[in-house]
Coordinates of C-alpha atoms in Angstrom, one line a residue:
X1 CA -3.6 -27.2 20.6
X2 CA -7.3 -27.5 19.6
X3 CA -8.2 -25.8 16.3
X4 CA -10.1 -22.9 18.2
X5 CA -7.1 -22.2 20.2
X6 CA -5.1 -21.7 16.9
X7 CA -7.6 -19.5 15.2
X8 CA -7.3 -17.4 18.2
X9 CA -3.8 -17.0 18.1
X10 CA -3.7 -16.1 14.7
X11 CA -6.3 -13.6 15.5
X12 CA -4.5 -12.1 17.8
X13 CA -0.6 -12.2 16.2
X14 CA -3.1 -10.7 13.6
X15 CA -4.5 -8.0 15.0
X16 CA -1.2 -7.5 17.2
X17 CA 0.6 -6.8 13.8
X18 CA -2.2 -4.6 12.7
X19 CA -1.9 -1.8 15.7
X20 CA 1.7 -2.1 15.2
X21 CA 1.6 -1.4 11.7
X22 CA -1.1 1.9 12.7
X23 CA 1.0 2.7 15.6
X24 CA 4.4 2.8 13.6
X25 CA 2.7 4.8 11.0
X26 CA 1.2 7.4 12.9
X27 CA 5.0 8.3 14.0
X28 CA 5.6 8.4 10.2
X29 CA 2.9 10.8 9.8
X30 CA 3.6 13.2 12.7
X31 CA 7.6 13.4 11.6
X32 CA 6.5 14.1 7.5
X33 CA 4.4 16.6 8.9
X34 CA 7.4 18.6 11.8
X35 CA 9.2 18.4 8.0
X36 CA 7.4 20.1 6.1
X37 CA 6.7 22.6 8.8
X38 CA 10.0 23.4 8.9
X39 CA 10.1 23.9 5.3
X40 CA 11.9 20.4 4.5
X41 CA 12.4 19.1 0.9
X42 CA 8.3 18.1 0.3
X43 CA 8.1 19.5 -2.6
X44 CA 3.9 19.8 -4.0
X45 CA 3.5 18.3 -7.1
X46 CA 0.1 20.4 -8.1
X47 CA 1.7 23.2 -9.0
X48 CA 3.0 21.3 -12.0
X49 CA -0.9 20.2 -12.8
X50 CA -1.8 23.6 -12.0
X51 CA 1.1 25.2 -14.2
X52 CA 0.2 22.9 -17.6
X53 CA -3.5 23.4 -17.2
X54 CA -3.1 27.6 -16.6
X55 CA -0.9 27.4 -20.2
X56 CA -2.8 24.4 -22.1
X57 CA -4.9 26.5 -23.8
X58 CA -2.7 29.7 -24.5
X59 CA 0.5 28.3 -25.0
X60 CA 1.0 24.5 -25.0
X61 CA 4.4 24.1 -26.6
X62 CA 5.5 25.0 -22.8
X63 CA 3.9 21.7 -21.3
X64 CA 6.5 19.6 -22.6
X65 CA 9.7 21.9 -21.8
X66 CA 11.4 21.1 -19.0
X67 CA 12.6 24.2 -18.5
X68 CA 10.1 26.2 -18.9
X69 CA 7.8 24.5 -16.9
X70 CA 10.3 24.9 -14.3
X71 CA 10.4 28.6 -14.8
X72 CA 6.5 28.5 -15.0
X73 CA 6.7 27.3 -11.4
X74 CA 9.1 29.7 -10.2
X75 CA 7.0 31.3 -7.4
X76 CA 6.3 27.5 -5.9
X77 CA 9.9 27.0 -5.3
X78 CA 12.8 28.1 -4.1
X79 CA 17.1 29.5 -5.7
X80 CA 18.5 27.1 -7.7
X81 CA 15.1 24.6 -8.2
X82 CA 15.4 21.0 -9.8
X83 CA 13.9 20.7 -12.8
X84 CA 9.9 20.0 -12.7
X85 CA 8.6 18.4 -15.8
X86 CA 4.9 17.6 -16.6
X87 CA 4.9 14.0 -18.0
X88 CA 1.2 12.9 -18.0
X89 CA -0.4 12.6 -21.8
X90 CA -2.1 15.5 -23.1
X91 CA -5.4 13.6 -22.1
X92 CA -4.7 14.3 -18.2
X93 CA -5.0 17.7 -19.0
X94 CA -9.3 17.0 -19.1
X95 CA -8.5 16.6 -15.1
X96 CA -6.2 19.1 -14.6
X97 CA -8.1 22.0 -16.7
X98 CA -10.6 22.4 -14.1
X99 CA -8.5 23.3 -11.4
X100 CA -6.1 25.4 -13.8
X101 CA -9.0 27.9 -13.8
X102 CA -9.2 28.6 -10.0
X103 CA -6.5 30.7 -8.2
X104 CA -4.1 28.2 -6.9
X105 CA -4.8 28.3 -3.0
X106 CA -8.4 27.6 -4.1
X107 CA -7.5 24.6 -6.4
X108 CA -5.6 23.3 -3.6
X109 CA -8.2 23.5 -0.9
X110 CA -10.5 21.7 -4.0
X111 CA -8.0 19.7 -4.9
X112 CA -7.7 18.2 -1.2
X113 CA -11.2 17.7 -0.5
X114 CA -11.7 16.1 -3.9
X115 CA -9.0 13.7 -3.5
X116 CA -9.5 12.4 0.0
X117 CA -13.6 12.7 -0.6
X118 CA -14.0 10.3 -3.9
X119 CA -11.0 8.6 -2.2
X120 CA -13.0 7.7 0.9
X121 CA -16.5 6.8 -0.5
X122 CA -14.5 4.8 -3.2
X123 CA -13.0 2.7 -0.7
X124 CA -15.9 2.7 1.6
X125 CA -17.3 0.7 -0.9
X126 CA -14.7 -2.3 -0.8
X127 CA -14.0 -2.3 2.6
X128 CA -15.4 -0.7 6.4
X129 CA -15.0 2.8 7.2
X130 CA -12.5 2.3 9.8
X131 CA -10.1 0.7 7.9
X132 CA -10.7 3.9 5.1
X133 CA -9.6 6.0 8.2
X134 CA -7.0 4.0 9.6
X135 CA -5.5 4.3 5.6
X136 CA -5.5 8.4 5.6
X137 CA -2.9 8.1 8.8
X138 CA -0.4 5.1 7.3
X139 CA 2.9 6.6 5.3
X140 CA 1.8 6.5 1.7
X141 CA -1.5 8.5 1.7
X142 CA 0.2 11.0 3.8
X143 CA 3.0 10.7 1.5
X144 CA 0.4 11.9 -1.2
X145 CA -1.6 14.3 0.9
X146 CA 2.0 16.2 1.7
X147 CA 3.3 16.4 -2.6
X148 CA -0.5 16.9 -3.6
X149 CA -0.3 14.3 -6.0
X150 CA -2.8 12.6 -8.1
X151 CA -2.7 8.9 -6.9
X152 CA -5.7 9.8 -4.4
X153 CA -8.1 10.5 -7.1
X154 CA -7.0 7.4 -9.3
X155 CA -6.8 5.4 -6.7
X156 CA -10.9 6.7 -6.3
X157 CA -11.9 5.6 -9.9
X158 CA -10.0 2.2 -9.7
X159 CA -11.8 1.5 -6.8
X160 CA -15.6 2.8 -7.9
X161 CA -14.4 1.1 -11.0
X162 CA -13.4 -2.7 -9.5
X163 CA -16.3 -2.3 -7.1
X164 CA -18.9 -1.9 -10.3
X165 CA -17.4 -4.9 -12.1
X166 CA -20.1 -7.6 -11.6
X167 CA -23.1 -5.1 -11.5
X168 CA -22.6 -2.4 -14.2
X169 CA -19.1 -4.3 -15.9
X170 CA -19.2 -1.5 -19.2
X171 CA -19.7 1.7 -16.8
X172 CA -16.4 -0.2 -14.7
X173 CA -14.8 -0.4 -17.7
X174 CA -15.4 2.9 -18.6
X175 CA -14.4 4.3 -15.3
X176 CA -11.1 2.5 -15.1
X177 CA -10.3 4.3 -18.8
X178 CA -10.4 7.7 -17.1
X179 CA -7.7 6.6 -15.1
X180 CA -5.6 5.3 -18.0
X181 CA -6.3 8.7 -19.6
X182 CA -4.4 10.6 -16.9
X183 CA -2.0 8.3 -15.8
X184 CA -1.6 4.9 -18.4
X185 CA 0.8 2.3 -16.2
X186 CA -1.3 2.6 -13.1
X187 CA -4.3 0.3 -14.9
X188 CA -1.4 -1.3 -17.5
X189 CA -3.2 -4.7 -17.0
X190 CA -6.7 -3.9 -17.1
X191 CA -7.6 -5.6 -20.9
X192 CA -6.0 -8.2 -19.2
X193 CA -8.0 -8.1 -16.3
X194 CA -11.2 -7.7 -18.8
X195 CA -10.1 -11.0 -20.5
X196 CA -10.0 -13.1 -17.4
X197 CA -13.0 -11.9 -16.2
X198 CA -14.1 -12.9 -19.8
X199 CA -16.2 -9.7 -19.8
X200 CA -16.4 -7.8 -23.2
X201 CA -18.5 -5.0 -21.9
X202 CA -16.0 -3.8 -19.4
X203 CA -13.4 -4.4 -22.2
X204 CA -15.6 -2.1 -24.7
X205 CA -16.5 0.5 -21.7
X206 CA -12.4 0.9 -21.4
X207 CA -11.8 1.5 -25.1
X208 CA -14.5 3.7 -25.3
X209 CA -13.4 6.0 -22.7
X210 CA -10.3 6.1 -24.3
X211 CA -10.8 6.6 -27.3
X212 CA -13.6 9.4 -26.4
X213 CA -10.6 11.0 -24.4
X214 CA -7.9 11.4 -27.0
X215 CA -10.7 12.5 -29.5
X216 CA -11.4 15.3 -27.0
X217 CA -7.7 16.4 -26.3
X218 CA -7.1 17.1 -29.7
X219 CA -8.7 20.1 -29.0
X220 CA -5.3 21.2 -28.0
X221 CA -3.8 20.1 -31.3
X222 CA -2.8 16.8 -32.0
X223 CA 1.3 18.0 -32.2
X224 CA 0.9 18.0 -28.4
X225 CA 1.0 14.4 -28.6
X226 CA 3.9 14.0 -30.8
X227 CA 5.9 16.9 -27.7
X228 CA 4.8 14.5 -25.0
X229 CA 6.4 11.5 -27.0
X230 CA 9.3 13.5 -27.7
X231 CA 9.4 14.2 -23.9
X232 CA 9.5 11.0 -22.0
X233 CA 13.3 10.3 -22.9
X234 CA 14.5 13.6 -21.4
X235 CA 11.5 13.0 -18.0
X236 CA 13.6 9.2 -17.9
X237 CA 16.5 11.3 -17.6
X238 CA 15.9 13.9 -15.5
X239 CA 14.2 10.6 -13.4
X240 CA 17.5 9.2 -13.2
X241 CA 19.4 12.3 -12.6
X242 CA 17.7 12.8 -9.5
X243 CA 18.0 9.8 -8.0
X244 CA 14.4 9.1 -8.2
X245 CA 14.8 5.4 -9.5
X246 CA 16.2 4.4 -6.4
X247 CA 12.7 5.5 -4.6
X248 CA 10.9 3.6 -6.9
X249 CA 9.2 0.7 -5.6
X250 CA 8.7 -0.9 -8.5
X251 CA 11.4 -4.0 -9.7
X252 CA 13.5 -1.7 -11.2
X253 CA 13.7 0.6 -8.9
X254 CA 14.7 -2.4 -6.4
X255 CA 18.1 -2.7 -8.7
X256 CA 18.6 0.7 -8.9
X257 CA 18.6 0.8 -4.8
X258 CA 21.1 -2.4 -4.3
X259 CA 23.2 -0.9 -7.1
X260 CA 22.5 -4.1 -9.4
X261 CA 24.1 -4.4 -12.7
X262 CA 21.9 -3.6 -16.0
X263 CA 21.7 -7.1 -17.2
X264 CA 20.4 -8.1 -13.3
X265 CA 18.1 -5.2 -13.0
X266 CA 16.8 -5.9 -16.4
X267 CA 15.8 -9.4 -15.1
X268 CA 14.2 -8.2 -12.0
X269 CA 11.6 -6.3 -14.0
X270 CA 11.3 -8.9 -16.5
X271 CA 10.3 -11.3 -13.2
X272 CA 7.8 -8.4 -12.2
X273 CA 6.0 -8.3 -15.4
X274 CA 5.5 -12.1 -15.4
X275 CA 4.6 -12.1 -11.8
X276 CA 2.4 -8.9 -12.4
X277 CA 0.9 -10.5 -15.2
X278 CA 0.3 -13.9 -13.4
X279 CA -1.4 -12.3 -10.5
X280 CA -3.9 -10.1 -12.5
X281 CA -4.7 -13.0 -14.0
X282 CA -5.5 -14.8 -11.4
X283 CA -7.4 -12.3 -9.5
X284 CA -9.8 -11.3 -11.6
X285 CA -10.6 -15.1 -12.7
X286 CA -12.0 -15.3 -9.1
X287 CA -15.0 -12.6 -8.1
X288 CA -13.3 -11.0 -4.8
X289 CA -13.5 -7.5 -5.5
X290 CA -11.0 -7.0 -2.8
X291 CA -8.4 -9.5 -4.7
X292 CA -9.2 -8.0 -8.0
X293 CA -8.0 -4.7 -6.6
X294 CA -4.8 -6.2 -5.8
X295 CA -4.8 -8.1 -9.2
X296 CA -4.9 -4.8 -11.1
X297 CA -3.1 -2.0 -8.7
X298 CA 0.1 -4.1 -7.9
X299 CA -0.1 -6.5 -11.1
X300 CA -0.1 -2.9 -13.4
X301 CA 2.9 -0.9 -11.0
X302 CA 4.7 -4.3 -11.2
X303 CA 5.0 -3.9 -14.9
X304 CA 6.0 -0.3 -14.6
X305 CA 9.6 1.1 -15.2
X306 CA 8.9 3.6 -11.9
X307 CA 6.6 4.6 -9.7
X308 CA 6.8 6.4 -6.3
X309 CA 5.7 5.5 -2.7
X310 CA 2.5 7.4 -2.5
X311 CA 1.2 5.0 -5.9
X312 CA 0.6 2.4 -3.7
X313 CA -2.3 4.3 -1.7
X314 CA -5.0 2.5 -3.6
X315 CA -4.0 -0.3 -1.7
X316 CA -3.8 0.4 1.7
X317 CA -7.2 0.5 2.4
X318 CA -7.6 -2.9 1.2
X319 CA -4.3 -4.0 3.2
X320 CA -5.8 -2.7 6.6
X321 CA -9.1 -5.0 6.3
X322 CA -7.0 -8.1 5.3
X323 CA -4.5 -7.6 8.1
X324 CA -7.2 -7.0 10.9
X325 CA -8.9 -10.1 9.7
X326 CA -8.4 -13.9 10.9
X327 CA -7.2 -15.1 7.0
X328 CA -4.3 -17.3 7.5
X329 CA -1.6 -14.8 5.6
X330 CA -3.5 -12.0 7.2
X331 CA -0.3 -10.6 9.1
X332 CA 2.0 -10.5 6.2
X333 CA -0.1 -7.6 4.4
X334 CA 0.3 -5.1 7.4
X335 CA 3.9 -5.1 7.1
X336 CA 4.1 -3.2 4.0
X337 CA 1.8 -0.5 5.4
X338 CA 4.3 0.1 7.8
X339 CA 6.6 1.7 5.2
X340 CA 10.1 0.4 6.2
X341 CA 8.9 -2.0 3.2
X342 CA 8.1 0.2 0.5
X343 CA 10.1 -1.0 -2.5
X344 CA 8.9 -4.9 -1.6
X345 CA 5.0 -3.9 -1.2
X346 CA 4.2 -4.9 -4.8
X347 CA 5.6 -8.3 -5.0
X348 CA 5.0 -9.1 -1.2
X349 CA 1.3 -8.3 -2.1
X350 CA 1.1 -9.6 -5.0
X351 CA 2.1 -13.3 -3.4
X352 CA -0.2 -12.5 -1.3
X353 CA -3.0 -12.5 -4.1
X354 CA -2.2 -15.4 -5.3
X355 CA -1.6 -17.6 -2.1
X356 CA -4.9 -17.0 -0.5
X357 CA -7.9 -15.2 -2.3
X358 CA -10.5 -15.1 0.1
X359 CA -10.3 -12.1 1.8
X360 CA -13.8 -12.4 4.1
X361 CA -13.5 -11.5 7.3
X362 CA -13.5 -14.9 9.0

């Protein structure tokens, strides 16, 4: 078999797996949508952003209360609710606030076209437009869509942050720090990252934004940092009360789903930080933006304790163009867009990363 002829097989096994991967999904999307139709159990996870940002100002010692969040969101749910705690550092409340001040039908409706607009001409940027619309119908952004979760609009600033890296590295840096203000784990890795690239500028713009951040929560009072530290054991145990860990698709969650020992499930997520580690590393010591992306979304979830299905939006995009392209690994990253994969995504990405970093389209 000449080399041509192999090239064009791979192209097509390629390409073959790609419309696959779509078609499969676009069942997914179709069935999460009869669900939640039929009222099913997709619950929307902005009326607990909505809720903290509506009593942040008046009366704050709620945010961190279980309970009384939960009672907060009474008219969102229905008899006998689970509980539904807000767990994001008082900083996420500077993205949150906003929308608190609109009716909530209104900050929905923003909230949507907000998320999915940012999201779009952030990855428009990384990748082409098809493959940003092919993402919106594959199981995890409609996953996130459904719970109106935040993932989309982090997802956005990682993206418009990695895709600034070599041009504008301290406004990148900056960027990617208003993501660790609302949600910390999801860019774990980036000083890392920052390191590697050898790039103090995009270091400084991180810590700047942070620090700028917290100085402008305190606002709120700085005790509301000491009630969300107080508050992440009981959010770990309501977390594993519900069964949530073994829907995580992080390491731990893997040993959580198998029913793994501690000692075993403790190793697992010992072998995702090092892998995590290892594969930021090594992205972001080469200059594919695409890679990079990889390097910091799955290398940061690896190291997390949990993390839930629609986290993994901000890769899709970037999943879609590899898989539709002739690279020689190029099938294996359309199989976790499928979704039957979900808990493997991370490290079966990761590898990925760090097997073959060119990510061109020939």
């Amino acid at each position: 078999m000449t080399a041509d002829a192999g090239q064009f097989r791979r192209l097509w096994l390629a390409r073959a797996i790609f419309v696959f991967a779509v078609s499969i999904s676009a069942g997914f999307v179709w069935n999460e949508f009869l669900i939640a139709w039929r009222g099913g159990i997709i619950v929307p996870d902005l009326p607990v952003f909505w809720t903290a940002a509506r009593h942040a100002l008046a009366s704050p010692e709620v945010l961190y209360d279980p309970a009384r969040m939960t009672a907060l969101q009474a008219p969102f749910l229905g008899p006998d609710p689970l509980p539904r705690p807000f767990a994001y550092p008082p900083t996420s409340l500077l993205l949150f606030g906003p929308f608190g001040m609109l009716p909530y039908r209104a900050a929905a409706i923003a909230w949507v076209l907000l998320s999915c607009g940012l999201f779009f001409a952030a990855a428009r940027r990384l990748v082409p437009a098809r493959h940003v619309v092919a993402a919106f119908f594959t199981p995890p952004l409609v996953a996130c869509l459904l719970s109106l979760q935040v993932s989309l609009l982090l997802g956005a600033g990682m993206m418009f942050g990695v895709s600034l890296l070599d041009r504008r590295p301290g406004i990148a840096g900056a960027v990617i720090g208003l993501v660790a203000l609302v949600k910390p784990p999801v860019v774990l890795l980036f000083p890392i990252a920052a390191i590697a690239m050898r790039s103090p500028r995009a270091l400084g713009g991180f810590c700047l934004a942070g620090v700028v951040g917290c100085l402008a929560s305190l606002f709120l009072g700085i005790e509301l940092w000491f009630h969300w530290l107080a508050s992440l054991g009981e959010f770990q145990r309501i977390v594993a009360q519900l069964g949530l860990m073994r829907r995580s698709v992080t390491p731990t969650g893997i040993g959580f789903y198998f029913g793994l020992s501690k000692d075993a499930t403790a190793v697992l997520q010992v072998a995702g930080i090092i892998l995590g580690g290892v594969t930021c590393w090594r992205a972001f010591r080469g200059d594919d933006a695409i890679i990079r992306l990889i390097g910091l979304a799955a290398g940061s979830l690896l190291c997390a304790p949990y993390a839930m299905y629609h986290e993994l939006s901000v890769l899709v995009p970037a999943l879609l163009m590899i898989g539709a392209s002739q690279r020689r690994y190029a099938p294996l990253t359309a199989l976790p867009v499928i979704g039957v994969f979900g808990m493997f995504t991370l490290p079966l990405t990761s590898i990925l990363a760090l097997v073959d970093r060119r990510t061109g389209p020939g």
